[in-house]
XYZ file of N, CA and C in Angstrom:
744
model
N 3.915 14.853 11.463
C 3.463 13.736 12.292
C 2.407 14.211 13.289
N 2.683 15.334 13.967
C 1.751 15.814 14.989
C 0.413 16.213 14.361
N 0.481 16.746 13.150
C -0.759 17.129 12.475
C -1.634 15.905 12.213
N -1.010 14.817 11.750
C -1.766 13.597 11.497
C -2.286 13.004 12.792
N -1.485 13.018 13.836
C -1.937 12.495 15.130
C -3.181 13.244 15.607
N -3.132 14.555 15.510
C -4.287 15.352 15.945
C -5.512 15.071 15.081
N -5.282 14.888 13.770
C -6.397 14.598 12.868
C -7.027 13.251 13.199
N -6.221 12.265 13.518
C -6.738 10.951 13.881
C -7.562 11.032 15.171
N -7.067 11.795 16.124
C -7.820 11.962 17.373
C -9.164 12.642 17.112
N -9.153 13.669 16.258
C -10.391 14.390 15.945
C -11.416 13.480 15.282
N -10.971 12.671 14.321
C -11.893 11.789 13.599
C -12.450 10.705 14.517
N -11.586 10.143 15.366
C -12.055 9.115 16.307
C -13.066 9.705 17.282
N -12.775 10.885 17.801
C -13.671 11.539 18.757
C -15.010 11.893 18.106
N -14.965 12.409 16.877
C -16.195 12.772 16.168
C -17.057 11.545 15.924
N -16.424 10.439 15.510
C -17.168 9.210 15.265
C -17.848 8.725 16.543
N -17.127 8.750 17.642
C -17.645 8.229 18.907
C -18.755 9.116 19.466
N -18.545 10.429 19.426
C -19.496 11.356 20.039
C -20.761 11.539 19.209
N -20.615 11.508 17.860
C -21.760 11.783 16.994
C -22.382 10.516 16.401
N -21.833 9.351 16.768
C -22.372 8.081 16.290
C -22.455 8.026 14.768
N -21.330 8.282 14.129
C -21.256 8.195 12.678
C -19.860 7.732 12.265
N -19.762 7.309 11.004
C -18.470 6.892 10.478
C -17.678 8.125 10.035
N -16.386 8.132 10.287
C -15.503 9.179 9.782
C -14.336 8.507 9.051
N -13.767 9.225 8.093
C -12.736 8.639 7.246
C -11.521 9.555 7.120
N -10.360 8.952 7.079
C -9.150 9.679 6.706
C -9.065 9.671 5.182
N -8.052 10.343 4.643
C -7.708 10.157 3.244
C -6.837 8.915 3.130
N -6.292 8.680 1.953
C -5.387 7.548 1.777
C -4.087 7.811 2.531
N -3.628 6.809 3.256
C -2.391 6.906 4.031
C -1.375 5.905 3.511
N -0.123 6.348 3.372
C 0.956 5.441 3.014
C 1.380 4.619 4.221
N 2.340 3.726 4.028
C 2.759 2.839 5.112
C 3.325 3.610 6.304
N 4.114 4.647 6.040
C 4.687 5.417 7.145
C 3.601 6.144 7.927
N 2.588 6.647 7.229
C 1.476 7.325 7.899
C 0.627 6.323 8.672
N 0.441 5.137 8.108
C -0.309 4.107 8.816
C 0.411 3.698 10.091
N 1.735 3.728 10.057
C 2.495 3.366 11.245
C 2.245 4.345 12.385
N 2.047 5.623 12.049
C 1.700 6.609 13.077
C 0.390 6.211 13.748
N -0.569 5.742 12.921
C -1.837 5.274 13.480
C -1.623 4.064 14.378
N -0.835 3.092 13.899
C -0.659 1.871 14.691
C -0.014 2.178 16.043
N 0.835 3.200 16.091
C 1.445 3.580 17.366
C 0.424 4.213 18.317
N -0.699 4.672 17.736
C -1.772 5.282 18.539
C -2.950 4.321 18.715
N -2.793 3.090 18.279
C -3.918 2.146 18.242
C -4.649 2.046 19.576
N -3.921 1.875 20.659
C -4.579 1.723 21.964
C -5.360 2.972 22.357
N -4.829 4.131 22.001
C -5.489 5.388 22.330
C -6.794 5.565 21.553
N -6.837 5.037 20.321
C -7.981 5.262 19.426
C -8.943 4.083 19.362
N -8.599 2.998 20.032
C -9.385 1.772 19.918
C -10.843 1.964 20.342
N -11.093 2.891 21.246
C -12.457 3.082 21.774
C -13.467 3.401 20.685
N -13.002 4.024 19.591
C -13.916 4.436 18.528
C -14.198 3.308 17.535
N -13.355 2.279 17.524
C -13.459 1.237 16.514
C -12.871 1.726 15.204
N -12.283 0.842 14.436
C -11.669 1.272 13.185
C -11.513 0.108 12.211
N -11.423 0.442 10.937
C -11.166 -0.509 9.853
C -10.267 0.172 8.836
N -9.312 -0.567 8.272
C -8.445 -0.043 7.231
C -8.772 -0.727 5.912
N -8.863 0.050 4.842
C -9.198 -0.512 3.523
C -8.761 0.469 2.451
N -8.354 -0.066 1.301
C -7.889 0.793 0.223
C -8.485 0.486 -1.126
N -9.640 -0.197 -1.125
C -10.275 -0.540 -2.394
C -10.112 -1.994 -2.771
N -9.091 -2.643 -2.211
C -8.859 -4.075 -2.405
C -8.087 -4.576 -1.196
N -8.169 -5.858 -0.963
C -7.573 -6.410 0.253
C -6.059 -6.250 0.294
N -5.410 -6.247 -0.889
C -3.956 -6.191 -0.948
C -3.428 -4.759 -1.005
N -4.298 -3.776 -0.869
C -3.892 -2.381 -1.046
C -2.792 -1.984 -0.069
N -1.851 -1.195 -0.558
C -0.799 -0.655 0.290
C -1.241 0.674 0.893
N -1.760 1.552 0.052
C -2.289 2.828 0.550
C -3.738 2.601 0.974
N -4.057 2.957 2.226
C -5.385 2.644 2.754
C -5.965 3.815 3.524
N -7.308 3.830 3.610
C -8.016 4.781 4.461
C -8.288 4.108 5.800
N -8.504 4.939 6.803
C -8.976 4.442 8.094
C -10.401 4.937 8.278
N -11.294 4.016 8.571
C -12.678 4.367 8.889
C -12.893 4.152 10.373
N -13.263 5.216 11.073
C -13.573 5.095 12.498
C -15.063 4.828 12.673
N -15.386 3.922 13.608
C -16.764 3.551 13.875
C -16.985 2.072 13.652
N -17.864 1.478 14.441
C -18.238 0.071 14.304
C -19.680 -0.039 13.850
N -19.916 -0.816 12.780
C -21.282 -0.971 12.279
C -22.202 -1.535 13.357
N -21.683 -2.458 14.187
C -22.505 -3.053 15.236
C -22.960 -2.039 16.264
N -22.084 -1.087 16.586
C -22.432 -0.063 17.572
C -23.317 1.026 16.972
N -23.048 1.376 15.706
C -23.784 2.474 15.077
C -25.125 2.035 14.513
N -25.287 0.736 14.269
C -26.560 0.233 13.764
C -26.741 0.372 12.268
N -25.664 0.709 11.548
C -25.738 0.781 10.094
C -24.339 0.601 9.519
N -24.281 0.431 8.225
C -23.004 0.241 7.537
C -22.808 1.368 6.535
N -21.569 1.773 6.339
C -21.253 2.805 5.343
C -19.998 2.383 4.590
N -20.109 2.350 3.277
C -18.991 1.904 2.448
C -17.867 2.935 2.445
N -16.687 2.465 2.189
C -15.552 3.366 2.047
C -15.744 4.205 0.776
N -15.430 5.498 0.826
C -15.631 6.379 -0.333
C -14.526 6.221 -1.373
N -14.386 5.007 -1.872
C -13.303 4.689 -2.803
C -13.885 4.157 -4.108
N -13.378 4.648 -5.225
C -13.756 4.135 -6.541
C -12.487 3.801 -7.309
N -12.670 3.094 -8.411
C -11.539 2.706 -9.250
C -11.707 3.310 -10.640
N -10.654 3.952 -11.131
C -10.661 4.567 -12.458
C -9.740 3.778 -13.382
N -10.257 3.432 -14.541
C -9.453 2.760 -15.564
C -8.889 3.829 -16.492
N -7.571 3.902 -16.575
C -6.887 4.874 -17.427
C -6.243 4.115 -18.576
N -6.588 4.459 -19.805
C -6.046 3.728 -20.954
C -5.798 4.681 -22.122
N -4.894 4.314 -23.024
C -4.559 5.189 -24.150
C -5.695 5.274 -25.168
N -5.857 6.438 -25.775
C -6.848 6.619 -26.833
C -6.426 5.836 -28.072
N -5.119 5.861 -28.362
C -4.579 5.142 -29.513
C -3.484 4.195 -29.015
N -3.861 2.991 -28.602
C -2.894 2.057 -28.015
C -1.664 1.805 -28.882
N -1.840 1.796 -30.188
C -0.729 1.482 -31.099
C 0.398 2.497 -30.981
N 0.051 3.739 -30.636
C 1.056 4.803 -30.587
C 1.375 5.247 -29.156
N 0.968 4.467 -28.189
C 1.142 4.855 -26.791
C 2.578 4.664 -26.319
N 3.017 5.540 -25.424
C 4.316 5.380 -24.773
C 4.250 4.209 -23.793
N 5.407 3.727 -23.402
C 5.483 2.749 -22.323
C 5.458 3.538 -21.019
N 4.378 3.433 -20.285
C 4.164 4.275 -19.114
C 4.400 3.512 -17.812
N 5.110 4.138 -16.911
C 5.425 3.540 -15.618
C 4.510 4.094 -14.529
N 4.620 3.503 -13.353
C 3.868 4.001 -12.190
C 4.187 5.472 -11.952
N 5.449 5.834 -12.076
C 5.863 7.221 -11.863
C 5.220 8.165 -12.872
N 5.089 7.706 -14.118
C 4.461 8.538 -15.157
C 3.001 8.824 -14.806
N 2.269 7.779 -14.418
C 0.852 7.961 -14.061
C 0.723 8.876 -12.841
N 1.527 8.623 -11.813
C 1.434 9.428 -10.594
C 1.810 10.876 -10.873
N 2.856 11.094 -11.661
C 3.277 12.448 -11.970
C 2.197 13.233 -12.694
N 1.536 12.589 -13.655
C 0.466 13.250 -14.399
C -0.703 13.595 -13.481
N -1.005 12.719 -12.550
C -2.096 12.972 -11.613
C -1.755 14.119 -10.665
N -0.543 14.144 -10.165
C -0.149 15.209 -9.255
C -0.105 16.553 -9.967
N 0.178 16.540 -11.272
C 0.188 17.783 -12.049
C -1.206 18.388 -12.176
N -2.234 17.634 -11.827
C -3.595 18.173 -11.838
C -3.860 19.047 -10.619
N -2.906 19.069 -9.697
C -3.054 19.911 -8.512
C -3.861 19.293 -7.395
N -4.002 17.965 -7.406
C -4.779 17.309 -6.358
C -3.850 16.798 -5.263
N -4.396 16.554 -4.097
C -3.603 16.121 -2.961
C -3.326 14.616 -3.035
N -2.143 14.246 -2.565
C -1.753 12.830 -2.591
C -2.715 11.980 -1.779
N -3.300 12.542 -0.733
C -4.189 11.776 0.136
C -5.489 11.372 -0.551
N -5.767 11.939 -1.739
C -6.969 11.549 -2.474
C -6.715 10.342 -3.371
N -5.449 9.930 -3.468
C -5.065 8.856 -4.386
C -4.583 7.628 -3.638
N -5.076 6.470 -4.049
C -4.635 5.212 -3.468
C -3.636 4.525 -4.364
N -3.704 3.207 -4.428
C -2.787 2.432 -5.258
C -3.037 2.681 -6.740
N -1.957 2.605 -7.513
C -2.036 2.661 -8.968
C -1.479 1.347 -9.491
N -2.325 0.559 -10.123
C -1.913 -0.743 -10.649
C -1.683 -0.604 -12.141
N -0.439 -0.750 -12.543
C -0.061 -0.503 -13.938
C -0.009 -1.811 -14.715
N -0.689 -1.813 -15.871
C -0.656 -2.958 -16.775
C 0.047 -2.584 -18.063
N -0.277 -3.246 -19.147
C 0.322 -2.956 -20.445
C -0.281 -1.681 -21.022
N 0.398 -0.551 -20.812
C -0.054 0.714 -21.366
C -1.277 1.301 -20.691
N -1.742 0.705 -19.625
C -2.940 1.183 -18.931
C -2.710 1.114 -17.431
N -3.657 1.662 -16.684
C -3.540 1.609 -15.230
C -4.922 1.655 -14.600
N -4.993 1.121 -13.396
C -6.200 1.208 -12.585
C -5.842 1.993 -11.338
N -6.570 3.068 -11.122
C -6.303 3.976 -10.016
C -7.430 3.919 -8.997
N -7.077 3.680 -7.740
C -8.049 3.789 -6.650
C -7.949 5.205 -6.086
N -9.089 5.844 -5.930
C -9.093 7.225 -5.447
C -10.375 7.498 -4.668
N -10.423 8.648 -4.003
C -11.636 9.053 -3.305
C -12.724 9.371 -4.323
N -13.957 9.009 -4.003
C -15.041 9.268 -4.952
C -15.248 10.759 -5.192
N -14.840 11.595 -4.239
C -15.029 13.043 -4.371
C -14.139 13.668 -5.441
N -13.066 12.977 -5.828
C -12.141 13.535 -6.809
C -12.214 12.810 -8.149
N -12.984 11.717 -8.209
C -12.993 10.845 -9.386
C -13.451 11.565 -10.658
N -14.552 12.305 -10.569
C -15.064 12.978 -11.764
C -14.086 14.028 -12.265
N -13.418 14.714 -11.361
C -12.426 15.707 -11.771
C -11.279 15.039 -12.521
N -10.813 13.900 -12.013
C -9.731 13.188 -12.693
C -10.180 12.732 -14.075
N -11.369 12.159 -14.152
C -11.871 11.660 -15.441
C -12.025 12.785 -16.461
N -12.350 13.973 -16.000
C -12.551 15.085 -16.912
C -11.297 15.876 -17.212
N -10.252 15.678 -16.410
C -9.050 16.510 -16.556
C -7.818 15.767 -17.044
N -7.719 14.481 -16.757
C -6.525 13.737 -17.162
C -6.666 13.319 -18.624
N -5.950 14.007 -19.487
C -6.073 13.765 -20.928
C -4.780 13.290 -21.573
N -3.665 13.499 -20.911
C -2.391 13.121 -21.524
C -1.373 12.749 -20.460
N -0.608 11.691 -20.739
C 0.502 11.278 -19.895
C 1.717 11.140 -20.802
N 2.750 11.930 -20.528
C 3.892 12.065 -21.436
C 3.363 12.491 -22.810
N 3.584 11.694 -23.852
C 3.082 12.053 -25.184
C 1.834 11.255 -25.553
N 1.277 10.545 -24.579
C 0.161 9.642 -24.848
C -1.164 10.248 -24.415
N -2.086 10.354 -25.340
C -3.435 10.786 -24.999
C -4.159 9.638 -24.315
N -4.863 9.940 -23.231
C -5.537 8.889 -22.466
C -6.998 9.251 -22.232
N -7.769 8.225 -21.920
C -9.159 8.403 -21.531
C -9.384 7.669 -20.217
N -10.280 8.188 -19.419
C -10.511 7.641 -18.084
C -11.990 7.331 -17.885
N -12.253 6.315 -17.110
C -13.628 5.983 -16.771
C -13.685 5.200 -15.479
N -14.682 5.479 -14.671
C -14.870 4.736 -13.428
C -15.344 3.332 -13.761
N -14.718 2.348 -13.155
C -15.094 0.958 -13.420
C -15.532 0.272 -12.140
N -16.550 -0.552 -12.266
C -17.013 -1.353 -11.131
C -16.620 -2.814 -11.312
N -16.034 -3.107 -12.478
C -15.658 -4.486 -12.791
C -14.225 -4.732 -12.351
N -14.058 -5.096 -11.092
C -12.729 -5.307 -10.557
C -12.067 -6.554 -11.143
N -12.843 -7.392 -11.826
C -12.268 -8.583 -12.457
C -11.320 -8.183 -13.574
N -11.493 -6.964 -14.109
C -10.624 -6.490 -15.181
C -9.253 -6.082 -14.676
N -9.168 -5.775 -13.406
C -7.929 -5.235 -12.866
C -6.829 -6.280 -12.921
N -5.693 -5.950 -13.525
C -4.613 -6.929 -13.644
C -4.039 -7.294 -12.280
N -3.911 -8.563 -12.042
C -3.313 -9.044 -10.800
C -1.879 -9.456 -11.105
N -0.948 -8.738 -10.525
C 0.459 -9.008 -10.791
C 0.914 -10.222 -9.991
N 1.183 -11.302 -10.700
C 1.599 -12.526 -10.026
C 3.057 -12.423 -9.594
N 3.362 -12.797 -8.362
C 4.753 -12.730 -7.902
C 5.594 -13.834 -8.524
N 6.870 -13.600 -8.550
C 7.830 -14.591 -9.059
C 8.301 -15.446 -7.885
N 8.014 -16.728 -7.946
C 8.401 -17.611 -6.846
C 9.830 -18.104 -7.047
N 10.592 -18.068 -5.979
C 11.967 -18.551 -6.037
C 12.360 -19.106 -4.681
N 13.408 -19.882 -4.674
C 13.903 -20.460 -3.429
C 15.252 -19.827 -3.102
N 15.421 -19.482 -1.846
C 16.684 -18.899 -1.394
C 17.176 -19.673 -0.189
N 18.476 -19.655 0.022
C 19.061 -20.329 1.168
C 19.680 -19.297 2.105
N 19.272 -19.362 3.356
C 19.732 -18.395 4.364
C 20.124 -19.135 5.636
N 20.868 -18.442 6.484
C 21.274 -19.067 7.746
C 20.136 -19.103 8.757
N 19.206 -18.143 8.636
C 18.064 -18.087 9.545
C 16.933 -17.348 8.854
N 15.771 -17.322 9.499
C 14.616 -16.625 8.932
C 14.550 -15.164 9.370
N 15.690 -14.630 9.812
C 15.744 -13.213 10.153
C 15.327 -12.381 8.947
N 14.576 -11.333 9.210
C 14.067 -10.513 8.113
C 15.205 -9.860 7.340
N 16.282 -9.438 8.023
C 17.394 -8.817 7.299
C 18.120 -9.819 6.413
N 18.185 -11.076 6.848
C 18.850 -12.102 6.048
C 18.081 -12.365 4.752
N 16.748 -12.399 4.851
C 15.937 -12.643 3.662
C 15.951 -11.444 2.714
N 15.926 -10.237 3.263
C 16.002 -9.048 2.409
C 17.325 -9.038 1.647
N 18.407 -9.329 2.347
C 19.725 -9.345 1.707
C 19.786 -10.374 0.589
N 19.214 -11.549 0.830
C 19.274 -12.620 -0.163
C 18.363 -12.333 -1.358
N 17.147 -11.890 -1.082
C 16.179 -11.650 -2.159
C 16.645 -10.539 -3.084
N 17.218 -9.471 -2.503
C 17.598 -8.311 -3.316
C 19.102 -8.207 -3.547
N 19.827 -9.256 -3.151
C 21.272 -9.316 -3.381
C 21.971 -8.064 -2.834
N 21.681 -7.759 -1.572
C 22.244 -6.591 -0.925
C 23.146 -7.010 0.239
N 24.072 -6.122 0.578
C 24.959 -6.401 1.700
C 24.212 -6.208 3.009
N 24.779 -6.723 4.078
C 24.154 -6.557 5.384
C 24.098 -5.077 5.761
N 25.140 -4.338 5.386
C 25.165 -2.908 5.678
C 24.036 -2.165 4.995
N 23.777 -2.511 3.733
C 22.661 -1.884 3.010
C 21.337 -2.189 3.693
N 21.194 -3.426 4.134
C 19.943 -3.826 4.793
C 19.756 -3.095 6.125
N 20.818 -2.985 6.900
C 20.715 -2.299 8.183
C 20.338 -0.833 7.994
N 20.802 -0.241 6.893
C 20.462 1.150 6.618
C 18.963 1.305 6.378
N 18.356 0.303 5.741
C 16.913 0.329 5.523
C 16.164 0.358 6.855
N 16.645 -0.414 7.811
C 15.994 -0.445 9.128
C 16.219 0.874 9.865
N 17.413 1.433 9.767
C 17.700 2.712 10.431
C 16.811 3.821 9.884
N 16.508 3.753 8.579
C 15.706 4.792 7.934
C 14.208 4.512 8.024
N 13.818 3.438 8.685
C 12.398 3.116 8.843
C 11.727 2.747 7.540
N 12.401 1.949 6.710
C 11.874 1.616 5.396
C 11.460 0.152 5.254
N 11.443 -0.587 6.358
C 11.066 -1.999 6.298
C 9.746 -2.198 7.042
N 8.788 -2.805 6.359
C 7.478 -3.071 6.938
C 7.146 -4.547 6.782
N 6.573 -5.131 7.814
C 6.128 -6.529 7.767
C 4.628 -6.542 8.001
N 3.892 -7.044 7.003
C 2.423 -7.035 7.051
C 1.877 -5.638 7.348
N 2.492 -4.630 6.733
C 2.009 -3.265 6.858
C 2.433 -2.537 8.111
N 3.205 -3.202 8.972
C 3.650 -2.571 10.223
C 5.156 -2.333 10.164
N 5.600 -1.181 10.634
C 7.019 -0.866 10.641
C 7.785 -1.914 11.442
N 8.863 -2.395 10.868
C 9.717 -3.375 11.544
C 11.041 -2.700 11.895
N 11.308 -2.527 13.182
C 12.539 -1.885 13.637
C 13.569 -2.904 14.119
N 13.160 -4.159 14.241
C 14.043 -5.215 14.718
C 14.539 -6.027 13.530
N 15.752 -5.778 13.105
C 16.275 -6.460 11.916
C 16.467 -7.958 12.122
N 16.497 -8.413 13.389
C 16.679 -9.844 13.655
C 15.341 -10.573 13.833
N 14.256 -9.866 13.618
C 12.928 -10.470 13.760
C 12.790 -11.669 12.823
N 12.299 -12.794 13.352
C 12.111 -13.995 12.545
C 10.781 -13.920 11.799
N 10.824 -14.210 10.513
C 9.614 -14.173 9.701
C 8.849 -15.483 9.810
N 7.527 -15.373 9.651
C 6.667 -16.547 9.634
C 6.100 -16.730 8.228
N 5.677 -17.943 7.944
C 5.085 -18.219 6.644
C 3.864 -17.363 6.388
N 3.804 -16.747 5.215
C 2.662 -15.924 4.843
C 2.847 -14.448 5.114
N 3.903 -14.066 5.825
C 4.126 -12.651 6.112
C 4.723 -11.942 4.904
N 4.286 -10.695 4.705
C 4.735 -9.895 3.571
C 5.734 -8.845 4.048
N 6.860 -8.771 3.363
C 7.904 -7.796 3.682
C 7.939 -6.740 2.589
N 7.850 -5.494 2.990
C 7.965 -4.380 2.056
C 9.217 -3.601 2.422
N 10.206 -3.618 1.514
C 11.446 -2.870 1.705
C 11.401 -1.679 0.762
N 11.086 -0.513 1.292
C 10.868 0.654 0.451
C 12.089 0.946 -0.411
N 11.851 1.109 -1.704
C 12.931 1.355 -2.638
C 13.398 0.109 -3.347
N 13.018 -1.064 -2.826
C 13.418 -2.325 -3.435
C 12.214 -3.122 -3.937
N 11.166 -3.191 -3.130
C 9.984 -3.952 -3.518
C 9.427 -4.704 -2.335
N 8.656 -5.747 -2.627
C 8.101 -6.546 -1.542
C 8.093 -8.014 -1.917
N 8.076 -8.861 -0.898
C 8.019 -10.304 -1.116
C 7.261 -10.951 0.034
N 6.796 -12.164 -0.228
C 6.077 -12.946 0.781
C 6.928 -14.146 1.158
N 7.081 -14.364 2.439
C 7.768 -15.557 2.922
C 6.751 -16.700 2.897
N 7.024 -17.726 2.109
C 6.045 -18.779 1.875
C 6.340 -20.030 2.708
N 5.413 -20.434 3.556
C 5.471 -21.723 4.224
C 6.671 -21.930 5.126
N 6.899 -23.183 5.433
C 7.977 -23.563 6.338
C 9.293 -23.722 5.592
N 10.396 -23.388 6.275
C 11.731 -23.551 5.705
C 12.189 -24.997 5.868
N 13.017 -25.441 4.919
C 13.576 -26.794 4.988
C 15.078 -26.715 5.205
N 15.579 -27.557 6.090
C 17.014 -27.576 6.358
C 17.754 -28.292 5.235
N 18.880 -27.717 4.803
C 19.697 -28.345 3.767
C 20.793 -29.180 4.426
N 21.491 -29.944 3.625
C 22.567 -30.782 4.149
C 23.725 -29.943 4.683
N 23.825 -28.714 4.212
C 24.911 -27.834 4.644
C 24.515 -26.980 5.843
N 23.336 -27.253 6.402
C 22.929 -26.545 7.603
C 22.234 -25.219 7.383
N 21.919 -24.917 6.143
C 21.186 -23.693 5.862
C 19.691 -23.973 5.787
N 18.903 -22.919 5.677
C 17.458 -23.049 5.527
C 17.064 -22.709 4.101
N 16.335 -23.608 3.481
C 15.846 -23.409 2.123
C 14.422 -22.858 2.223
N 14.221 -21.623 1.745
C 12.950 -20.920 1.929
C 12.385 -20.518 0.570
N 11.089 -20.713 0.394
C 10.429 -20.228 -0.812
C 9.876 -18.832 -0.553
N 10.144 -17.911 -1.475
C 9.618 -16.553 -1.380
C 8.896 -16.215 -2.676
N 7.893 -15.381 -2.570
C 7.163 -14.883 -3.736
C 7.492 -13.408 -3.858
N 8.228 -13.054 -4.920
C 8.765 -11.701 -5.068
C 7.967 -10.920 -6.102
N 7.532 -9.734 -5.717
C 6.805 -8.846 -6.634
C 7.825 -7.911 -7.284
N 7.993 -8.053 -8.588
C 8.974 -7.235 -9.317
C 8.345 -5.949 -9.801
């Protein structure tokens, strides 16, 4: 934690003093939370978070404001399309399979962003500095031979549609919705909060009784994520009927 804090301070200071943009590597939600806790301290430098797409979970932080610096600089992120050489004989590959194969190349996790897995293929967001190495080195995942190429056509990227469902809860407390959506006990849910595994709109949520608002996204690490949709409706039995969009 202290190493990341010091790195964030260094990047913010460099951006401010030298009038240029500076970038972190890809940060997970827990690492981003360290930044958010330092937000007031680092605000002077200006910052933007982005991970290659608006819905990205793993994101970089760019320090610097285009208005103050007088120019714009894009995030050093590209997208690689990974697909089987012989689709007919390809294994069924999971997110873990793709990530494991990438880590076996000896690269750092901070160079890799989200991995969006489709039918036998995946789209990987990564730093542009490592993209050519990945394309030239990643040849096999499990027993499946693969080929990689940088793509600029983001329209090809599969968009995983959430499953919409209605749940009935006593209140819009975040722990109540997590318990209902994932069919977990209250004790299991409280453990998630104790372990710092619940995030709302990308920010760590430590208050299990926090009331959710329409449009907020809940990420319960180890279970998945869902969006609380719109206003709740009261039922005849005094409960709240809520629509959620669950990403499986």
